[in-house]
Short mmCIF file of C-alpha atoms in Angstrom, two decimals:
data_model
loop_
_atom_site.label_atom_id
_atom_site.label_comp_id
_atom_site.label_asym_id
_atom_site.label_seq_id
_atom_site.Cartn_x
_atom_site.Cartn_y
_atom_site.Cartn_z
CA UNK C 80 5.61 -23.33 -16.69
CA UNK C 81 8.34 -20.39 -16.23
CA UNK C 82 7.06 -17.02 -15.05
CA UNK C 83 8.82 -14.46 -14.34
CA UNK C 84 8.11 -11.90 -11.57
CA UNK C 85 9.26 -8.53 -10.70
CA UNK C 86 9.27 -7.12 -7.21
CA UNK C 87 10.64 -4.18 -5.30
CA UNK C 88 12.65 -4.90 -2.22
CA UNK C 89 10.21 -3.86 0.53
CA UNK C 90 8.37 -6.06 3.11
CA UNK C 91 5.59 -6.46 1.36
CA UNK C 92 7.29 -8.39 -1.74
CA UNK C 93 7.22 -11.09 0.92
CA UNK C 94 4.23 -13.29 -0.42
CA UNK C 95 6.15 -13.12 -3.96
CA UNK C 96 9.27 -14.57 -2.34
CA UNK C 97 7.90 -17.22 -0.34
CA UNK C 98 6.03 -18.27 -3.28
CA UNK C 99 9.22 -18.97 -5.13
CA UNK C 100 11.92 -19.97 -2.39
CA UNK C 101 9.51 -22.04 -0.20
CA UNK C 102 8.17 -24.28 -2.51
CA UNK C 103 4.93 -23.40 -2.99
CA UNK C 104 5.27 -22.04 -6.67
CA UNK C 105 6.83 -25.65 -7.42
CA UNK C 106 4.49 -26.98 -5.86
CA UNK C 107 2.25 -25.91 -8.52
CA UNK C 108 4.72 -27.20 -11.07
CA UNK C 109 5.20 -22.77 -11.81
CA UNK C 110 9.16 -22.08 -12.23
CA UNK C 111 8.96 -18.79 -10.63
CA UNK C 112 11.93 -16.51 -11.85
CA UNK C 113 12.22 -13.34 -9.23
CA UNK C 114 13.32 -10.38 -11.06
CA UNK C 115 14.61 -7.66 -8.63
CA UNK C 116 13.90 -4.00 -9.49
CA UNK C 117 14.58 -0.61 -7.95
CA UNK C 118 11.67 2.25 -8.90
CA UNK C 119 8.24 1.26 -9.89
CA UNK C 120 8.40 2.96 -13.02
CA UNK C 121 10.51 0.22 -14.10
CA UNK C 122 8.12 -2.24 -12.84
CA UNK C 123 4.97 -0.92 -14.53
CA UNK C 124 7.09 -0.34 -17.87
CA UNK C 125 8.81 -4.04 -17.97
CA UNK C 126 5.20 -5.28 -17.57
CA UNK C 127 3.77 -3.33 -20.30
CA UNK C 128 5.93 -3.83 -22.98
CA UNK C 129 6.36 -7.73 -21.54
CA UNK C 130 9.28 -7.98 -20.25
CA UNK C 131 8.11 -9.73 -16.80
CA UNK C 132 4.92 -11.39 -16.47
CA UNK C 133 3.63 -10.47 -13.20
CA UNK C 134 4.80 -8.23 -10.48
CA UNK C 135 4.62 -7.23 -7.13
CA UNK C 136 2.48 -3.48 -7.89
CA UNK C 137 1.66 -0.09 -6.36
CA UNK C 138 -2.57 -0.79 -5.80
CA UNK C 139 -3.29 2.43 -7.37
CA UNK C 140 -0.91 1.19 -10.66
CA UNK C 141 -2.78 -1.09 -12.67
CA UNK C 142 -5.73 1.48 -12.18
CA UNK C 143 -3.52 4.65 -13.62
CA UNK C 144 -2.42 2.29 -16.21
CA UNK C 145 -6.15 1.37 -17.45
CA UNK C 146 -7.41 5.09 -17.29
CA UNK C 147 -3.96 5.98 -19.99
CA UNK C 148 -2.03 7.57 -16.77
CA UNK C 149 1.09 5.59 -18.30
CA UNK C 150 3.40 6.65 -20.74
CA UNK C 151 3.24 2.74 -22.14
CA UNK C 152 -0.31 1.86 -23.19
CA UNK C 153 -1.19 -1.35 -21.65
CA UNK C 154 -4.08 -3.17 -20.25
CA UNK C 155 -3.67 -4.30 -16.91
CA UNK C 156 -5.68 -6.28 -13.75
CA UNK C 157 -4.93 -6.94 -10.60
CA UNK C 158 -6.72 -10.64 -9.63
CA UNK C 159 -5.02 -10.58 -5.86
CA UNK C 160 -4.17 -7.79 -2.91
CA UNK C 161 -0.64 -8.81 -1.65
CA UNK C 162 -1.36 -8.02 1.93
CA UNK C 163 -2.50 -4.87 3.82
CA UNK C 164 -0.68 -2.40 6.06
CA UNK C 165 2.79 -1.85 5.37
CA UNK C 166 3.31 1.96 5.18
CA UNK C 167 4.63 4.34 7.33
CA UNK C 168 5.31 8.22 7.51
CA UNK C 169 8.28 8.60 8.67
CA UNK C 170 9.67 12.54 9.36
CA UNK C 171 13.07 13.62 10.74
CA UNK C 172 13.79 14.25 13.97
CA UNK C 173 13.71 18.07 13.78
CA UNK C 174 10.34 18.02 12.11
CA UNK C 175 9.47 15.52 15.21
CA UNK C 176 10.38 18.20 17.21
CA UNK C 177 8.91 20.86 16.10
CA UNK C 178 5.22 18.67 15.62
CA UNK C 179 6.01 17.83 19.42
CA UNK C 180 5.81 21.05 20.23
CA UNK C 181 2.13 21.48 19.19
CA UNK C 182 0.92 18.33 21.69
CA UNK C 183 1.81 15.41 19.33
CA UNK C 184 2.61 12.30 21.40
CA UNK C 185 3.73 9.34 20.56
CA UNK C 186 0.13 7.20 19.89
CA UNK C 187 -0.35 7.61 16.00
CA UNK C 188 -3.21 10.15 15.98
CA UNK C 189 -3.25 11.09 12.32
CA UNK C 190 -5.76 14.01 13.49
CA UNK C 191 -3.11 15.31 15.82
CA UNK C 192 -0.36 14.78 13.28
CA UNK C 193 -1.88 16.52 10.34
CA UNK C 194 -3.02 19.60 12.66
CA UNK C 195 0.65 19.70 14.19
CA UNK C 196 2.03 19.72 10.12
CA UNK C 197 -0.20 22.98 9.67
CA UNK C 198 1.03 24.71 12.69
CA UNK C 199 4.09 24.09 11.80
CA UNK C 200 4.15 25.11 8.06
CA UNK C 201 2.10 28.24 9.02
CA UNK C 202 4.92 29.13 11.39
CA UNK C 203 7.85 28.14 8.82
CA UNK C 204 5.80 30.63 6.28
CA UNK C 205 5.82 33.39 8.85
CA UNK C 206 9.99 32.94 9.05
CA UNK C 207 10.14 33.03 5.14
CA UNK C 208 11.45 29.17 5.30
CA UNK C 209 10.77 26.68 3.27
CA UNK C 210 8.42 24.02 2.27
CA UNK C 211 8.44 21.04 4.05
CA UNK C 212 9.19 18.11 1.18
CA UNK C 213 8.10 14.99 1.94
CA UNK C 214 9.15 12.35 -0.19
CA UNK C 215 6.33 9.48 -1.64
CA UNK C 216 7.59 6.61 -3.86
CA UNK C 217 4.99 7.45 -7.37
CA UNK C 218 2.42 9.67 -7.95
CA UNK C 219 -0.07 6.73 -8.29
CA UNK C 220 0.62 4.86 -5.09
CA UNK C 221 -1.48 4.58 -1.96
CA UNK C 222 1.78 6.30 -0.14
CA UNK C 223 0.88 9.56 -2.12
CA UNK C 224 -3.15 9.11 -1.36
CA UNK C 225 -2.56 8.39 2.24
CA UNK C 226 -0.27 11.26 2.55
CA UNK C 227 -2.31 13.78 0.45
CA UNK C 228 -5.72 12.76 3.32
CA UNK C 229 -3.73 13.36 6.40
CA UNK C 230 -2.39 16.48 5.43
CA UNK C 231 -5.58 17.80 3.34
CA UNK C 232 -7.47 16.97 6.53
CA UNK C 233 -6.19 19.89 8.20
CA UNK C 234 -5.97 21.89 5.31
CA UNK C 235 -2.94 21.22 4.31
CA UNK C 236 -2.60 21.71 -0.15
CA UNK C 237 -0.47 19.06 -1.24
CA UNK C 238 2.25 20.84 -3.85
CA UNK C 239 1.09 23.80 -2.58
CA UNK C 240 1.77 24.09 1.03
CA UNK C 241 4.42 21.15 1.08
CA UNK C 242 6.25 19.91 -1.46
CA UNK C 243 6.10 16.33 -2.87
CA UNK C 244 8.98 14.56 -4.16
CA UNK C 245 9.02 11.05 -6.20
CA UNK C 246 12.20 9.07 -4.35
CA UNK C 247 12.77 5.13 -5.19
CA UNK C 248 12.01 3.60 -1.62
CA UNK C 249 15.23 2.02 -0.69
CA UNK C 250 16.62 5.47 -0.89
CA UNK C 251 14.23 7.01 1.56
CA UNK C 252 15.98 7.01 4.72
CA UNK C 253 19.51 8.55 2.84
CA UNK C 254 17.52 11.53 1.91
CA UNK C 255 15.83 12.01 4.73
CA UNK C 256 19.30 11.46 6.40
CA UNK C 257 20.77 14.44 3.90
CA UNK C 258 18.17 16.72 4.80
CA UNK C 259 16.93 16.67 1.38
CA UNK C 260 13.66 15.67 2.42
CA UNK C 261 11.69 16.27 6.07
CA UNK C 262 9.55 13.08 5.90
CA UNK C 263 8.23 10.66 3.44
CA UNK C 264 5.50 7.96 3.30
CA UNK C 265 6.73 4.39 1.91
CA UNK C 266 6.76 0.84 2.32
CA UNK C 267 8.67 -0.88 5.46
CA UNK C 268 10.86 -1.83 6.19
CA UNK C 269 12.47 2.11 5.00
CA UNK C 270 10.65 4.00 8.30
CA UNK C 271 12.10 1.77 10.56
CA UNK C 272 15.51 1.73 8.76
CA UNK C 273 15.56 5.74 9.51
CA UNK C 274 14.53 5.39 12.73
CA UNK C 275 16.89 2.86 14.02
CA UNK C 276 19.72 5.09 12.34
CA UNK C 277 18.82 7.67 14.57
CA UNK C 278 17.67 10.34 11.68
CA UNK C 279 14.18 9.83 11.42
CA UNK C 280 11.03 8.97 13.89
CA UNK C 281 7.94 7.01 12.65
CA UNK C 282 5.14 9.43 13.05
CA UNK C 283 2.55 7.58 12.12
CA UNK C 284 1.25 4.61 9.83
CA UNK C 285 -1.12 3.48 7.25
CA UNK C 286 -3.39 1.48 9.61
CA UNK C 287 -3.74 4.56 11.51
CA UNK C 288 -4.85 6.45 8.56
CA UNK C 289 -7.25 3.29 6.85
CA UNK C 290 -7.51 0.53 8.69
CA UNK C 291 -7.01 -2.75 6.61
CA UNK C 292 -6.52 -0.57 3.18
CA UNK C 293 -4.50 -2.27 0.48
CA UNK C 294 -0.66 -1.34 -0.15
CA UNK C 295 0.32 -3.84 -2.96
CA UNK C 296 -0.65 -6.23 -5.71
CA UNK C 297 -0.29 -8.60 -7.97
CA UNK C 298 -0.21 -6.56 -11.19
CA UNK C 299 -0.09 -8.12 -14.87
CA UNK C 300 -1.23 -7.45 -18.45
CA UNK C 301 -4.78 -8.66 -19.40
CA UNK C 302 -3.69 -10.18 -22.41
CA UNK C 303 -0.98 -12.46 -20.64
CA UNK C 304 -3.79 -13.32 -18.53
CA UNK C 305 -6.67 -14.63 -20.80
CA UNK C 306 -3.29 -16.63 -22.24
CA UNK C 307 -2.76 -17.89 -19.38
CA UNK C 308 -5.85 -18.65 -17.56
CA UNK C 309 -4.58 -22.20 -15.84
CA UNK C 310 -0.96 -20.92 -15.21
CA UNK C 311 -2.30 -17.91 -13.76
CA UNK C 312 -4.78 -19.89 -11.59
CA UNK C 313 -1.56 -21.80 -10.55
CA UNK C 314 0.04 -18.93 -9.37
CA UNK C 315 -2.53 -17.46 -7.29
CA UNK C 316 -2.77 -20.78 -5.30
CA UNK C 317 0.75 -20.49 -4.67
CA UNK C 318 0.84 -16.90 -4.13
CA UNK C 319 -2.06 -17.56 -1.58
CA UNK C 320 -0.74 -20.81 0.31
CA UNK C 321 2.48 -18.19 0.58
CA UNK C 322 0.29 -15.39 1.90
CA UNK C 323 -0.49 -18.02 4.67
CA UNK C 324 2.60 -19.43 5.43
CA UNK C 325 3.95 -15.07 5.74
CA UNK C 326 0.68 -14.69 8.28
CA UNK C 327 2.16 -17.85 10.15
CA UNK C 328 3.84 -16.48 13.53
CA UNK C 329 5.86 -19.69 13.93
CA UNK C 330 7.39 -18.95 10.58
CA UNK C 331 8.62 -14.92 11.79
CA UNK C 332 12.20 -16.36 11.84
CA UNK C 333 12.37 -17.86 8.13
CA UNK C 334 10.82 -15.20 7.12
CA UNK C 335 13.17 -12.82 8.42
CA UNK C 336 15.75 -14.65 6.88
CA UNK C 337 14.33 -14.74 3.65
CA UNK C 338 13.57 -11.17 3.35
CA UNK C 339 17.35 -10.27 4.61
CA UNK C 340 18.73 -12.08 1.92
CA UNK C 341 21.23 -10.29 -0.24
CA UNK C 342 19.25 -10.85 -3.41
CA UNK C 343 15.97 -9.56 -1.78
CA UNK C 344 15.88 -6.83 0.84
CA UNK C 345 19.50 -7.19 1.54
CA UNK C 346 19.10 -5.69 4.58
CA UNK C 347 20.07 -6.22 8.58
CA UNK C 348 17.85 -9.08 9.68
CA UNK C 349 17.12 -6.93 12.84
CA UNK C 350 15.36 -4.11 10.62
CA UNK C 351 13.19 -6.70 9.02
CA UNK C 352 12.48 -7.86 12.40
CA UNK C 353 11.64 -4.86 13.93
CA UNK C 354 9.54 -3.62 10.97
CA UNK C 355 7.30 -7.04 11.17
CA UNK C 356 7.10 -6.37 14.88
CA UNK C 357 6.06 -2.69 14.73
CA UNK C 358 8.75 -1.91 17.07
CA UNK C 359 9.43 1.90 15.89
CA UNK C 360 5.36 2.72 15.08
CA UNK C 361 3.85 4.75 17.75
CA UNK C 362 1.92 2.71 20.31
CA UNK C 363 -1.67 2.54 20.07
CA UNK C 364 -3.36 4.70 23.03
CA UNK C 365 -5.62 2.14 24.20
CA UNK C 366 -3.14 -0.84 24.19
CA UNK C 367 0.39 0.86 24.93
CA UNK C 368 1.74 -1.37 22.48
CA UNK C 369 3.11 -1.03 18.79
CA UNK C 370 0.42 -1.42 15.79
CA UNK C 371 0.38 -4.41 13.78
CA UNK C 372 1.96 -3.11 10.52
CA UNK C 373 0.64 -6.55 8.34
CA UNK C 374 -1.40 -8.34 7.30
CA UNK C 375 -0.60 -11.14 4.30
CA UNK C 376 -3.93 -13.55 4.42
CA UNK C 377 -6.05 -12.89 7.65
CA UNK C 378 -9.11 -11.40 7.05
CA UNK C 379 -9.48 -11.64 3.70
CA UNK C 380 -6.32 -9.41 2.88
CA UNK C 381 -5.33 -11.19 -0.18
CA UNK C 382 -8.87 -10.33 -1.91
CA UNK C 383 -8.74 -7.52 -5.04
CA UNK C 384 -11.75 -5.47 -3.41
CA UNK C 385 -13.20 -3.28 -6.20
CA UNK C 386 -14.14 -0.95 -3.28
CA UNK C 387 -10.64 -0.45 -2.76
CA UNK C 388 -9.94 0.55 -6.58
CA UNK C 389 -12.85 2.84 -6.69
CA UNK C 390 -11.44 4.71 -3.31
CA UNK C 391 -7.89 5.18 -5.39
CA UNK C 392 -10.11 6.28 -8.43
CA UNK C 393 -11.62 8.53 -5.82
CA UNK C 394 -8.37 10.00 -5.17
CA UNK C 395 -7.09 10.30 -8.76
CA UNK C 396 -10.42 12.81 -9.19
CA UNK C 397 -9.23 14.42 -6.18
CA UNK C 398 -5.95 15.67 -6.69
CA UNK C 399 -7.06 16.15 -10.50
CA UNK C 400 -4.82 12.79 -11.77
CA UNK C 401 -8.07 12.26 -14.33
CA UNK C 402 -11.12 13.78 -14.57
CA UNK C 403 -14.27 12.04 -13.46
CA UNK C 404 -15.79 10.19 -16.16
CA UNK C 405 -18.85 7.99 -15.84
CA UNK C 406 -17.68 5.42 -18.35
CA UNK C 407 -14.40 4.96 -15.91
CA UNK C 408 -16.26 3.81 -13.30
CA UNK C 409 -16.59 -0.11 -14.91
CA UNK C 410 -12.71 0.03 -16.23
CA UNK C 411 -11.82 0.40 -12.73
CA UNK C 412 -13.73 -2.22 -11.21
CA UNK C 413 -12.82 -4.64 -14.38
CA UNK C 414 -8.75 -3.79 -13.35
CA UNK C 415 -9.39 -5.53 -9.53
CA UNK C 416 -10.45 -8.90 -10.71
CA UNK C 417 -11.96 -11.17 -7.97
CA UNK C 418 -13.36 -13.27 -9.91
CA UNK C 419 -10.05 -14.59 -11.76
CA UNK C 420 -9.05 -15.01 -7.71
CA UNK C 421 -12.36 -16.76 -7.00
CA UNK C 422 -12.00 -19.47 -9.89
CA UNK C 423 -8.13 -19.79 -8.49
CA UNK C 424 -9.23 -20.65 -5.58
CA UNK C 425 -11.72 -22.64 -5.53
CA UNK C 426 -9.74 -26.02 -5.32
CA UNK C 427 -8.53 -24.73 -1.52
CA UNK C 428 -10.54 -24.41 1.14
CA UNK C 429 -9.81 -20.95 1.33
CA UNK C 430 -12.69 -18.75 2.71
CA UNK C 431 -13.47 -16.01 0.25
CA UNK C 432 -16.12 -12.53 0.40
CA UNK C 433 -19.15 -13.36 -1.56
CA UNK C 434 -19.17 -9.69 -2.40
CA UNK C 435 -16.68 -8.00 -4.74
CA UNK C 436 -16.64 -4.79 -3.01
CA UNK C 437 -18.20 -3.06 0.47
CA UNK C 438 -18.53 0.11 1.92
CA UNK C 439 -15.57 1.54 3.22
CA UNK C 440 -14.70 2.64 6.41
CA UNK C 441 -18.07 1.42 8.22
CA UNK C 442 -16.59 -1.21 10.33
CA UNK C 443 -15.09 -0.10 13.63
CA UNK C 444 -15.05 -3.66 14.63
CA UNK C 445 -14.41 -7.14 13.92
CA UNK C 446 -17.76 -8.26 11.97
CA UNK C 447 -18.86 -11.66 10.00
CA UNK C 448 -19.37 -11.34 6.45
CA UNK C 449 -20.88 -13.46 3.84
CA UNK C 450 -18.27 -16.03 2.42
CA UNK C 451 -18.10 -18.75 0.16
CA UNK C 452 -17.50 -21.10 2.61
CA UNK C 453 -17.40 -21.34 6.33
CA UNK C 454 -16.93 -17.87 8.39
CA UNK C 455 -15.39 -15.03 7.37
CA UNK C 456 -14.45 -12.11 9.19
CA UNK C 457 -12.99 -8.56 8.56
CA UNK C 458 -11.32 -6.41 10.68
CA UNK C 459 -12.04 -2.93 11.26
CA UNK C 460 -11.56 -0.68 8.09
CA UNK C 461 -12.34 3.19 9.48
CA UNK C 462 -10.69 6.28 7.88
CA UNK C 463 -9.08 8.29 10.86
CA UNK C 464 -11.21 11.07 10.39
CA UNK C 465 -14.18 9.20 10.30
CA UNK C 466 -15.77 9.24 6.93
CA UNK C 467 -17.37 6.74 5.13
CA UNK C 468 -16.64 5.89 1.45
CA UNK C 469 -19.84 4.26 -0.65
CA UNK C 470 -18.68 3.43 -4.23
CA UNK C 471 -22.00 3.52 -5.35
CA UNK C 472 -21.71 8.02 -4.38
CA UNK C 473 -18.60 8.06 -5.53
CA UNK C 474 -19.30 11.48 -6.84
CA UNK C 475 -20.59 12.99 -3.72
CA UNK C 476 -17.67 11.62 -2.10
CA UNK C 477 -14.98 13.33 -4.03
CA UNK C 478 -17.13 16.79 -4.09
CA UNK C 479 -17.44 16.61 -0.40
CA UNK C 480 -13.68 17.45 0.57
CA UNK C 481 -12.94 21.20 0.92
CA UNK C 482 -9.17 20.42 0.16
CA UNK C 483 -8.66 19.23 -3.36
CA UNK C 484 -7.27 20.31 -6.64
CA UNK C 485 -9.09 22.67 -8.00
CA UNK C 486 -10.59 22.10 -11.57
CA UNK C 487 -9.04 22.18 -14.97
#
């Protein structure tokens, strides 16, 4: 069976490549045909109108897509997370300066961070400058979410106080480097590509914002799915056994190399590598060393959590994407389909959440959860500011933030 597969060349297309250059698509008798693209808008339009089958996807996407935020109508689900971690906020080196200035160091303290941004866009005001623009790569992506909870945690309006520009990701580190933006917030390995050209500084990342909060996944049309139930249950095992093999640390070398390729990344080996390592984030206080930036398979990081799609829906309300509407709540938990990743995988002995979604942001530790086989365990998943996101008060959630758009 051919299928073909669209992905953006970022770090986190990794578990999409492996699946077709290291065998484990064939494995599955799947002829996987990579299909390289350069903006996501091209990647959610290809899938609706069919031109690819499946693609690497902004989390948020499929969601926006199923609540008519897409100019193509199409249904869409996501039955597998391609990994967690992988973003970073990146800012230039002036604006690192000038956030220095007001005691941020170089740990990752999103609270610091975002209080810093204020001072310094209060002080900018009071000289008649200009916004700070910070670049994010769509309007529905967990880059513009993440980025819109730092800054509103201190107060900060996004579109309002800053300005937010859409920029394709590969181009990220040329504006920053033009001083057309101050920052932006997008998928390695761009943040460490600006910071090892000298004109940007990693400020901070998405594991210091959400712990183990989804960045990508596999998005596709409903209807090709029902189609193709068995191919699609052929894929995920692939997709998963490649999740694995990208987890592997004895494997860091080919995957460098296959994420430097010309016709993927094509990108300097050594930026891969150092993005994989962490080796531009800021060092965690308590460890002095750099934060893990991913995570493929462990800890159940290839599972479509409907928690996670209600906390995006969450945000959508937020910053006034959609208006809340009680009948949305089961189309977005129908888009994140674990149970099409459940029936995948049950011919592996892979170890899979018994629940489809949790509360997020209560675990501050490593902690068992129920599987479907053997033991499971999830890392910590707390928001840096503390709070706690129930999907079941998913209203009281959104109505307790004092920053957010205000009402049509």
């Amino acid at each position: 069976m051919t299928i073909t597969a669209g992905f953006i060349p970022l770090i986190d297309s990794a578990v999409v490549l492996a699946a077709a250059t290291q065998g484990f698509a064939a494995e599955e008798s799947i002829d996987l045909q990579l299909v390289r693209e350069t903006s996501w808008a091209n990647i959610r339009d290809k899938i609706a109108v069919g031109h690819m089958d499946v693609a690497q996807m902004l989390a948020p996407m499929p969601i926006a897509s199923n609540l008519g935020l897409a100019p193509l109508p199409a249904r869409l689900v996501a039955p597998m997370a391609l990994g967690t971690g992988g973003n970073t906020i990146a800012i230039s080196r002036e604006l690192n300066a000038a956030v220095s200035q007001h005691g941020v160091v170089r740990d990752g303290d999103a609270a610091r961070l975002a209080e810093a941004f204020k001072k310094v866009i209060n002080e900018r005001a009071e000289r008649g400058e200009r916004r700070l623009v910070f670049g994010i790569v769509h309007p529905h992506s967990s880059h513009h979410y993440e980025l819109a909870y730092l800054l509103g945690h201190a107060g900060i309006r996004p579109d309002v106080d800053v300005q937010l520009v859409v920029v394709p990701p590969a181009l990220m580190p040329d504006a920053l480097r033009a001083g057309q933006i101050d920052g932006f917030s997008a998928g390695e390995p761009w943040g460490t590509a600006a910071a090892m050209q000298g004109t940007g500084v990693i400020a901070t990342t998405k594991s210091a914002i959400w712990r183990s909060s989804p960045e990508k996944v596999l998005g596709l049309r409903a209807d090709w799915a029902e189609a193709n139930a068995e191919g699609l249950g052929k894929l995920l095992r692939a997709l998963y056994r490649a999740a694995l093999w990208c987890d592997e640390v004895d494997n860091r070398d080919a995957l460098v190399s296959m994420l430097a390729a010309p016709q993927h990344l094509n990108i300097d080996a050594q930026v891969i590598k150092a993005a994989l390592d962490g080796e531009h984030a800021p060092a965690v206080a308590a460890h002095s060393r750099p934060q893990r930036i991913f995570r493929f398979a462990a800890s159940a990081s290839s599972f479509p959590w409907q928690s996670h799609a209600l906390w995006f829906y969450s945000q959508m309300i937020r910053w006034q994407q959609v208006q809340f509407r009680e009948e949305d709540i089961e189309i977005v938990r129908r888009t994140y389909r674990p149970d099409i990743y459940r029936a995948a995988l049950a011919q592996l002995d892979a170890t899979i959440p018994s629940a489809n979604a949790k509360i997020e942001g209560a675990l501050s530790v490593p902690t068992p959860v129920g599987a479907t086989r053997g033991q499971l365990v999830l890392g910590p998943d707390g928001f840096f500011d503390g709070r706690i996101f129930d999907p079941d008060k998913l209203v009281e959630y959104c109505d307790s933030f004092a920053v957010r758009a205000p009402k049509a």
